[in-house]
Amino acid sequence: TVAMAQESDPQIPENKLQEIKAQKVAYLTQKMDLTPEESQKFWPVYNLYDKELEALRKERREAHKAMKDKTGLSEAESATAIDDELAGQQKELDLRKKYAAEFKKTVGAQKTMKLFRAERDFNRELLGRLRDRQQQGKPGGKRSGGGPPPQR
């Protein structure tokens, strides 16, 4: 989530990123219906997962930025860029599979499913809020009274 926020606006201040992370923790805890005992076991594992996932995404963002700066790639360079992108996606999938197994051991399969659903929903809501803010700043953009984003 935070990685996506950084991709769309790399100038997000650190305190805002921390606020988003805190909102995500509260959101996931509530949506997963974690007991205090489950939370105690779950969050250390999730924090490792999140840290590793962010590192992979940072690598991919840097690779994208390097490719973006290049113009007129050769056929071989383009093929390498495609292979690198797919390898990055595979690394992320492998990480998700590894941690899905850990989450199932920690909180069970049902709550692991709730986790992935809640992460997706949180990301959608966050992206919706970011889009709404961008629209508010544009001339002729919609002006809302603030508040939470509409449910999508």
Short mmCIF file of N, CA and C in Angstrom, two decimals:
data_model
loop_
_atom_site.label_atom_id
_atom_site.label_comp_id
_atom_site.label_asym_id
_atom_site.label_seq_id
_atom_site.Cartn_x
_atom_site.Cartn_y
_atom_site.Cartn_z
N THR A 1 0.81 -1.18 0.00
CA THR A 1 0.00 0.00 0.00
C THR A 1 0.85 1.24 0.00
N VAL A 2 1.72 1.27 1.00
CA VAL A 2 2.58 2.44 1.10
C VAL A 2 3.46 2.54 -0.13
N ALA A 3 3.88 1.39 -0.65
CA ALA A 3 4.69 1.40 -1.85
C ALA A 3 3.93 2.01 -3.01
N MET A 4 2.66 1.68 -3.14
CA MET A 4 1.86 2.26 -4.20
C MET A 4 1.70 3.75 -4.00
N ALA A 5 1.53 4.18 -2.76
CA ALA A 5 1.41 5.61 -2.48
C ALA A 5 2.71 6.31 -2.87
N GLN A 6 3.85 5.66 -2.59
CA GLN A 6 5.12 6.25 -2.94
C GLN A 6 5.30 6.31 -4.45
N GLU A 7 4.82 5.29 -5.17
CA GLU A 7 4.95 5.29 -6.62
C GLU A 7 4.15 6.42 -7.24
N SER A 8 2.95 6.66 -6.73
CA SER A 8 2.11 7.68 -7.34
C SER A 8 2.52 9.07 -6.90
N ASP A 9 3.14 9.22 -5.73
CA ASP A 9 3.60 10.51 -5.24
C ASP A 9 4.81 10.29 -4.34
N PRO A 10 6.02 10.27 -4.94
CA PRO A 10 7.19 9.97 -4.14
C PRO A 10 7.52 11.06 -3.11
N GLN A 11 6.80 12.17 -3.14
CA GLN A 11 7.06 13.26 -2.22
C GLN A 11 6.20 13.20 -0.96
N ILE A 12 5.59 12.06 -0.68
CA ILE A 12 4.78 11.92 0.53
C ILE A 12 5.71 11.99 1.73
N PRO A 13 5.43 12.91 2.66
CA PRO A 13 6.30 13.03 3.83
C PRO A 13 6.27 11.78 4.70
N GLU A 14 7.38 11.55 5.41
CA GLU A 14 7.52 10.36 6.25
C GLU A 14 6.40 10.25 7.28
N ASN A 15 6.02 11.39 7.88
CA ASN A 15 4.94 11.33 8.88
C ASN A 15 3.62 10.89 8.26
N LYS A 16 3.37 11.24 7.02
CA LYS A 16 2.14 10.82 6.33
C LYS A 16 2.21 9.32 6.03
N LEU A 17 3.39 8.83 5.65
CA LEU A 17 3.55 7.39 5.40
C LEU A 17 3.31 6.60 6.68
N GLN A 18 3.81 7.10 7.80
CA GLN A 18 3.60 6.43 9.07
C GLN A 18 2.11 6.43 9.44
N GLU A 19 1.43 7.53 9.13
CA GLU A 19 -0.01 7.61 9.40
C GLU A 19 -0.77 6.57 8.56
N ILE A 20 -0.39 6.42 7.31
CA ILE A 20 -1.02 5.44 6.43
C ILE A 20 -0.77 4.03 6.96
N LYS A 21 0.46 3.76 7.41
CA LYS A 21 0.77 2.43 7.96
C LYS A 21 -0.08 2.15 9.20
N ALA A 22 -0.23 3.16 10.05
CA ALA A 22 -1.04 2.97 11.26
C ALA A 22 -2.50 2.71 10.90
N GLN A 23 -3.00 3.42 9.89
CA GLN A 23 -4.38 3.18 9.43
C GLN A 23 -4.51 1.77 8.87
N LYS A 24 -3.48 1.32 8.16
CA LYS A 24 -3.52 -0.02 7.58
C LYS A 24 -3.54 -1.08 8.68
N VAL A 25 -2.72 -0.91 9.71
CA VAL A 25 -2.69 -1.86 10.82
C VAL A 25 -4.07 -1.96 11.47
N ALA A 26 -4.67 -0.81 11.74
CA ALA A 26 -6.00 -0.79 12.37
C ALA A 26 -7.02 -1.44 11.45
N TYR A 27 -6.96 -1.12 10.17
CA TYR A 27 -7.91 -1.67 9.19
C TYR A 27 -7.79 -3.19 9.11
N LEU A 28 -6.55 -3.69 8.97
CA LEU A 28 -6.35 -5.13 8.84
C LEU A 28 -6.76 -5.86 10.12
N THR A 29 -6.41 -5.30 11.26
CA THR A 29 -6.78 -5.93 12.53
C THR A 29 -8.28 -6.07 12.63
N GLN A 30 -8.99 -5.01 12.28
CA GLN A 30 -10.46 -5.01 12.37
C GLN A 30 -11.06 -5.98 11.34
N LYS A 31 -10.60 -5.92 10.11
CA LYS A 31 -11.17 -6.77 9.06
C LYS A 31 -10.86 -8.25 9.26
N MET A 32 -9.69 -8.54 9.86
CA MET A 32 -9.32 -9.93 10.09
C MET A 32 -9.92 -10.46 11.39
N ASP A 33 -10.44 -9.56 12.20
CA ASP A 33 -11.02 -9.93 13.48
C ASP A 33 -10.01 -10.72 14.33
N LEU A 34 -8.83 -10.12 14.48
CA LEU A 34 -7.76 -10.78 15.23
C LEU A 34 -7.99 -10.66 16.73
N THR A 35 -7.78 -11.74 17.43
CA THR A 35 -7.80 -11.72 18.89
C THR A 35 -6.47 -11.12 19.36
N PRO A 36 -6.37 -10.69 20.61
CA PRO A 36 -5.08 -10.18 21.10
C PRO A 36 -3.96 -11.22 20.96
N GLU A 37 -4.27 -12.47 21.21
CA GLU A 37 -3.26 -13.52 21.08
C GLU A 37 -2.82 -13.69 19.63
N GLU A 38 -3.78 -13.67 18.72
CA GLU A 38 -3.45 -13.79 17.30
C GLU A 38 -2.63 -12.58 16.85
N SER A 39 -3.01 -11.39 17.29
CA SER A 39 -2.26 -10.18 16.93
C SER A 39 -0.81 -10.28 17.35
N GLN A 40 -0.60 -10.79 18.55
CA GLN A 40 0.74 -10.92 19.10
C GLN A 40 1.62 -11.82 18.22
N LYS A 41 1.03 -12.87 17.66
CA LYS A 41 1.77 -13.79 16.80
C LYS A 41 1.85 -13.26 15.36
N PHE A 42 0.76 -12.65 14.89
CA PHE A 42 0.62 -12.25 13.49
C PHE A 42 1.51 -11.07 13.11
N TRP A 43 1.49 -9.99 13.90
CA TRP A 43 2.13 -8.75 13.47
C TRP A 43 3.64 -8.85 13.28
N PRO A 44 4.38 -9.57 14.11
CA PRO A 44 5.81 -9.70 13.81
C PRO A 44 6.07 -10.36 12.44
N VAL A 45 5.28 -11.38 12.11
CA VAL A 45 5.43 -12.05 10.82
C VAL A 45 5.03 -11.11 9.69
N TYR A 46 3.91 -10.41 9.87
CA TYR A 46 3.43 -9.49 8.83
C TYR A 46 4.45 -8.37 8.60
N ASN A 47 5.04 -7.86 9.68
CA ASN A 47 6.00 -6.77 9.54
C ASN A 47 7.23 -7.20 8.74
N LEU A 48 7.68 -8.45 8.94
CA LEU A 48 8.78 -8.98 8.12
C LEU A 48 8.37 -9.07 6.65
N TYR A 49 7.18 -9.58 6.43
CA TYR A 49 6.62 -9.69 5.07
C TYR A 49 6.57 -8.32 4.41
N ASP A 50 6.03 -7.34 5.12
CA ASP A 50 5.88 -6.00 4.58
C ASP A 50 7.24 -5.39 4.25
N LYS A 51 8.22 -5.61 5.11
CA LYS A 51 9.57 -5.08 4.90
C LYS A 51 10.20 -5.70 3.65
N GLU A 52 10.09 -7.02 3.52
CA GLU A 52 10.65 -7.71 2.35
C GLU A 52 9.93 -7.31 1.07
N LEU A 53 8.62 -7.18 1.15
CA LEU A 53 7.83 -6.78 -0.02
C LEU A 53 8.20 -5.36 -0.45
N GLU A 54 8.36 -4.46 0.50
CA GLU A 54 8.75 -3.09 0.17
C GLU A 54 10.12 -3.06 -0.49
N ALA A 55 11.06 -3.89 -0.02
CA ALA A 55 12.39 -3.94 -0.63
C ALA A 55 12.31 -4.41 -2.08
N LEU A 56 11.49 -5.43 -2.34
CA LEU A 56 11.32 -5.90 -3.72
C LEU A 56 10.70 -4.82 -4.59
N ARG A 57 9.70 -4.15 -4.06
CA ARG A 57 9.03 -3.10 -4.83
C ARG A 57 9.95 -1.91 -5.08
N LYS A 58 10.80 -1.62 -4.12
CA LYS A 58 11.77 -0.53 -4.31
C LYS A 58 12.71 -0.88 -5.46
N GLU A 59 13.19 -2.12 -5.49
CA GLU A 59 14.04 -2.59 -6.60
C GLU A 59 13.33 -2.39 -7.93
N ARG A 60 12.06 -2.79 -7.98
CA ARG A 60 11.31 -2.69 -9.23
C ARG A 60 11.09 -1.22 -9.63
N ARG A 61 10.80 -0.36 -8.64
CA ARG A 61 10.63 1.06 -8.96
C ARG A 61 11.91 1.64 -9.55
N GLU A 62 13.06 1.27 -8.95
CA GLU A 62 14.34 1.77 -9.44
C GLU A 62 14.62 1.26 -10.86
N ALA A 63 14.29 0.01 -11.11
CA ALA A 63 14.47 -0.54 -12.46
C ALA A 63 13.56 0.17 -13.45
N HIS A 64 12.32 0.43 -13.04
CA HIS A 64 11.39 1.15 -13.92
C HIS A 64 11.92 2.55 -14.23
N LYS A 65 12.44 3.21 -13.20
CA LYS A 65 12.96 4.56 -13.39
C LYS A 65 14.14 4.54 -14.35
N ALA A 66 15.03 3.56 -14.20
CA ALA A 66 16.19 3.45 -15.09
C ALA A 66 15.74 3.22 -16.53
N MET A 67 14.72 2.39 -16.72
CA MET A 67 14.21 2.12 -18.07
C MET A 67 13.51 3.34 -18.65
N LYS A 68 12.80 4.07 -17.79
CA LYS A 68 12.05 5.25 -18.23
C LYS A 68 13.00 6.30 -18.80
N ASP A 69 14.18 6.39 -18.21
CA ASP A 69 15.15 7.39 -18.65
C ASP A 69 15.80 7.04 -19.98
N LYS A 70 15.68 5.77 -20.38
CA LYS A 70 16.28 5.35 -21.65
C LYS A 70 15.28 5.53 -22.77
N THR A 71 15.78 5.96 -23.91
CA THR A 71 14.92 6.06 -25.08
C THR A 71 15.50 5.21 -26.19
N GLY A 72 14.64 4.74 -27.05
CA GLY A 72 15.09 3.96 -28.20
C GLY A 72 15.82 2.69 -27.83
N LEU A 73 15.20 1.87 -27.00
CA LEU A 73 15.82 0.60 -26.61
C LEU A 73 15.94 -0.33 -27.81
N SER A 74 17.02 -1.08 -27.83
CA SER A 74 17.19 -2.09 -28.88
C SER A 74 16.25 -3.25 -28.59
N GLU A 75 16.15 -4.15 -29.52
CA GLU A 75 15.33 -5.35 -29.35
C GLU A 75 15.83 -6.17 -28.17
N ALA A 76 17.16 -6.33 -28.07
CA ALA A 76 17.75 -7.10 -26.97
C ALA A 76 17.51 -6.42 -25.62
N GLU A 77 17.66 -5.10 -25.56
CA GLU A 77 17.41 -4.37 -24.32
C GLU A 77 15.95 -4.48 -23.90
N SER A 78 15.07 -4.41 -24.87
CA SER A 78 13.64 -4.54 -24.59
C SER A 78 13.32 -5.93 -24.06
N ALA A 79 13.92 -6.95 -24.67
CA ALA A 79 13.70 -8.33 -24.22
C ALA A 79 14.21 -8.51 -22.79
N THR A 80 15.36 -7.93 -22.49
CA THR A 80 15.92 -8.01 -21.13
C THR A 80 15.01 -7.30 -20.14
N ALA A 81 14.49 -6.15 -20.52
CA ALA A 81 13.59 -5.38 -19.64
C ALA A 81 12.33 -6.19 -19.34
N ILE A 82 11.79 -6.85 -20.34
CA ILE A 82 10.60 -7.69 -20.14
C ILE A 82 10.93 -8.84 -19.18
N ASP A 83 12.04 -9.51 -19.43
CA ASP A 83 12.45 -10.63 -18.56
C ASP A 83 12.67 -10.16 -17.12
N ASP A 84 13.31 -9.00 -16.96
CA ASP A 84 13.55 -8.45 -15.62
C ASP A 84 12.24 -8.13 -14.91
N GLU A 85 11.29 -7.56 -15.63
CA GLU A 85 9.99 -7.23 -15.03
C GLU A 85 9.27 -8.50 -14.60
N LEU A 86 9.26 -9.49 -15.45
CA LEU A 86 8.60 -10.76 -15.09
C LEU A 86 9.31 -11.44 -13.92
N ALA A 87 10.63 -11.35 -13.88
CA ALA A 87 11.38 -11.93 -12.75
C ALA A 87 11.02 -11.20 -11.45
N GLY A 88 10.85 -9.88 -11.53
CA GLY A 88 10.45 -9.10 -10.35
C GLY A 88 9.06 -9.49 -9.88
N GLN A 89 8.15 -9.69 -10.83
CA GLN A 89 6.80 -10.12 -10.46
C GLN A 89 6.83 -11.52 -9.84
N GLN A 90 7.69 -12.39 -10.37
CA GLN A 90 7.81 -13.75 -9.83
C GLN A 90 8.37 -13.72 -8.42
N LYS A 91 9.36 -12.88 -8.16
CA LYS A 91 9.92 -12.75 -6.81
C LYS A 91 8.84 -12.32 -5.83
N GLU A 92 8.02 -11.36 -6.27
CA GLU A 92 6.94 -10.89 -5.39
C GLU A 92 5.93 -12.01 -5.13
N LEU A 93 5.58 -12.75 -6.16
CA LEU A 93 4.65 -13.87 -5.99
C LEU A 93 5.25 -14.93 -5.06
N ASP A 94 6.54 -15.25 -5.25
CA ASP A 94 7.19 -16.23 -4.38
C ASP A 94 7.17 -15.77 -2.93
N LEU A 95 7.40 -14.50 -2.70
CA LEU A 95 7.37 -13.95 -1.34
C LEU A 95 5.97 -14.07 -0.75
N ARG A 96 4.97 -13.73 -1.54
CA ARG A 96 3.58 -13.82 -1.06
C ARG A 96 3.23 -15.28 -0.72
N LYS A 97 3.67 -16.22 -1.54
CA LYS A 97 3.40 -17.64 -1.26
C LYS A 97 4.09 -18.09 0.02
N LYS A 98 5.33 -17.68 0.18
CA LYS A 98 6.10 -18.03 1.38
C LYS A 98 5.38 -17.51 2.63
N TYR A 99 4.97 -16.26 2.59
CA TYR A 99 4.34 -15.69 3.78
C TYR A 99 2.89 -16.15 3.95
N ALA A 100 2.22 -16.50 2.87
CA ALA A 100 0.87 -17.06 3.01
C ALA A 100 0.94 -18.32 3.86
N ALA A 101 1.96 -19.13 3.62
CA ALA A 101 2.14 -20.35 4.43
C ALA A 101 2.38 -19.99 5.89
N GLU A 102 3.18 -18.95 6.13
CA GLU A 102 3.44 -18.51 7.50
C GLU A 102 2.18 -17.96 8.16
N PHE A 103 1.42 -17.18 7.41
CA PHE A 103 0.18 -16.61 7.97
C PHE A 103 -0.81 -17.72 8.31
N LYS A 104 -0.90 -18.74 7.44
CA LYS A 104 -1.80 -19.86 7.73
C LYS A 104 -1.41 -20.57 9.01
N LYS A 105 -0.10 -20.72 9.25
CA LYS A 105 0.35 -21.33 10.50
C LYS A 105 0.01 -20.45 11.70
N THR A 106 0.08 -19.15 11.51
CA THR A 106 -0.09 -18.20 12.61
C THR A 106 -1.55 -17.93 12.94
N VAL A 107 -2.38 -17.67 11.91
CA VAL A 107 -3.78 -17.30 12.17
C VAL A 107 -4.79 -18.17 11.43
N GLY A 108 -4.33 -19.14 10.66
CA GLY A 108 -5.24 -20.02 9.94
C GLY A 108 -5.55 -19.54 8.53
N ALA A 109 -6.07 -20.44 7.74
CA ALA A 109 -6.35 -20.15 6.33
C ALA A 109 -7.46 -19.11 6.16
N GLN A 110 -8.51 -19.20 6.98
CA GLN A 110 -9.62 -18.26 6.82
C GLN A 110 -9.18 -16.82 7.07
N LYS A 111 -8.40 -16.61 8.12
CA LYS A 111 -7.95 -15.24 8.41
C LYS A 111 -6.87 -14.79 7.42
N THR A 112 -6.14 -15.73 6.87
CA THR A 112 -5.18 -15.38 5.82
C THR A 112 -5.93 -14.88 4.59
N MET A 113 -7.03 -15.54 4.24
CA MET A 113 -7.86 -15.06 3.13
C MET A 113 -8.41 -13.67 3.45
N LYS A 114 -8.85 -13.47 4.68
CA LYS A 114 -9.35 -12.16 5.09
C LYS A 114 -8.25 -11.10 4.97
N LEU A 115 -7.03 -11.49 5.30
CA LEU A 115 -5.89 -10.57 5.19
C LEU A 115 -5.74 -10.10 3.76
N PHE A 116 -5.65 -11.02 2.82
CA PHE A 116 -5.42 -10.64 1.43
C PHE A 116 -6.57 -9.81 0.89
N ARG A 117 -7.79 -10.14 1.26
CA ARG A 117 -8.95 -9.35 0.85
C ARG A 117 -8.88 -7.95 1.47
N ALA A 118 -8.54 -7.88 2.76
CA ALA A 118 -8.48 -6.59 3.45
C ALA A 118 -7.35 -5.72 2.88
N GLU A 119 -6.22 -6.32 2.54
CA GLU A 119 -5.13 -5.55 1.93
C GLU A 119 -5.59 -4.95 0.60
N ARG A 120 -6.25 -5.76 -0.21
CA ARG A 120 -6.75 -5.29 -1.50
C ARG A 120 -7.75 -4.15 -1.30
N ASP A 121 -8.68 -4.31 -0.36
CA ASP A 121 -9.69 -3.28 -0.11
C ASP A 121 -9.05 -1.99 0.42
N PHE A 122 -8.08 -2.14 1.32
CA PHE A 122 -7.39 -0.96 1.85
C PHE A 122 -6.67 -0.22 0.74
N ASN A 123 -5.98 -0.96 -0.13
CA ASN A 123 -5.27 -0.34 -1.25
C ASN A 123 -6.24 0.41 -2.16
N ARG A 124 -7.37 -0.19 -2.45
CA ARG A 124 -8.37 0.49 -3.29
C ARG A 124 -8.85 1.78 -2.65
N GLU A 125 -9.14 1.73 -1.37
CA GLU A 125 -9.60 2.93 -0.67
C GLU A 125 -8.52 4.00 -0.66
N LEU A 126 -7.28 3.59 -0.40
CA LEU A 126 -6.18 4.54 -0.38
C LEU A 126 -5.98 5.18 -1.75
N LEU A 127 -5.98 4.37 -2.77
CA LEU A 127 -5.83 4.92 -4.13
C LEU A 127 -6.99 5.83 -4.49
N GLY A 128 -8.19 5.47 -4.05
CA GLY A 128 -9.35 6.34 -4.28
C GLY A 128 -9.18 7.69 -3.62
N ARG A 129 -8.68 7.69 -2.38
CA ARG A 129 -8.44 8.95 -1.68
C ARG A 129 -7.38 9.78 -2.40
N LEU A 130 -6.31 9.12 -2.86
CA LEU A 130 -5.26 9.84 -3.58
C LEU A 130 -5.80 10.44 -4.88
N ARG A 131 -6.61 9.66 -5.60
CA ARG A 131 -7.22 10.16 -6.83
C ARG A 131 -8.13 11.34 -6.55
N ASP A 132 -8.93 11.23 -5.48
CA ASP A 132 -9.83 12.32 -5.13
C ASP A 132 -9.05 13.59 -4.82
N ARG A 133 -7.95 13.45 -4.11
CA ARG A 133 -7.12 14.63 -3.79
C ARG A 133 -6.53 15.24 -5.05
N GLN A 134 -6.08 14.39 -5.96
CA GLN A 134 -5.52 14.90 -7.21
C GLN A 134 -6.59 15.64 -8.01
N GLN A 135 -7.80 15.10 -8.04
CA GLN A 135 -8.89 15.75 -8.76
C GLN A 135 -9.26 17.09 -8.12
N GLN A 136 -9.21 17.15 -6.79
CA GLN A 136 -9.55 18.40 -6.10
C GLN A 136 -8.56 19.50 -6.44
N GLY A 137 -7.33 19.14 -6.71
CA GLY A 137 -6.30 20.14 -7.01
C GLY A 137 -6.30 20.62 -8.44
N LYS A 138 -7.04 19.96 -9.31
CA LYS A 138 -7.06 20.33 -10.72
C LYS A 138 -8.17 21.35 -10.98
N PRO A 139 -7.93 22.30 -11.90
CA PRO A 139 -9.01 23.23 -12.26
C PRO A 139 -10.19 22.44 -12.84
N GLY A 140 -11.36 22.72 -12.37
CA GLY A 140 -12.55 22.01 -12.83
C GLY A 140 -12.71 20.66 -12.19
N GLY A 141 -11.78 20.28 -11.30
CA GLY A 141 -11.85 18.99 -10.60
C GLY A 141 -12.96 19.02 -9.59
N LYS A 142 -13.41 17.86 -9.18
CA LYS A 142 -14.52 17.81 -8.24
C LYS A 142 -14.08 18.30 -6.88
N ARG A 143 -14.96 18.93 -6.18
CA ARG A 143 -14.70 19.42 -4.83
C ARG A 143 -15.62 18.68 -3.89
N SER A 144 -15.02 17.93 -3.00
CA SER A 144 -15.86 17.21 -2.06
C SER A 144 -15.68 17.83 -0.69
N GLY A 145 -16.55 17.48 0.22
CA GLY A 145 -16.49 18.02 1.56
C GLY A 145 -15.54 17.24 2.43
N GLY A 146 -14.64 16.44 1.87
CA GLY A 146 -13.72 15.65 2.67
C GLY A 146 -14.39 14.35 3.08
N GLY A 147 -13.97 13.81 4.19
CA GLY A 147 -14.58 12.59 4.69
C GLY A 147 -14.02 11.37 4.00
N PRO A 148 -14.53 10.22 4.36
CA PRO A 148 -14.00 8.97 3.79
C PRO A 148 -14.41 8.81 2.34
N PRO A 149 -13.62 8.04 1.61
CA PRO A 149 -13.98 7.80 0.20
C PRO A 149 -15.21 6.92 0.11
N PRO A 150 -15.93 7.03 -1.00
CA PRO A 150 -17.09 6.15 -1.17
C PRO A 150 -16.63 4.71 -1.22
N GLN A 151 -17.46 3.80 -0.75
CA GLN A 151 -17.14 2.38 -0.82
C GLN A 151 -17.14 1.95 -2.27
N ARG A 152 -16.12 1.22 -2.65
CA ARG A 152 -16.00 0.78 -4.06
C ARG A 152 -16.26 -0.68 -4.12
#
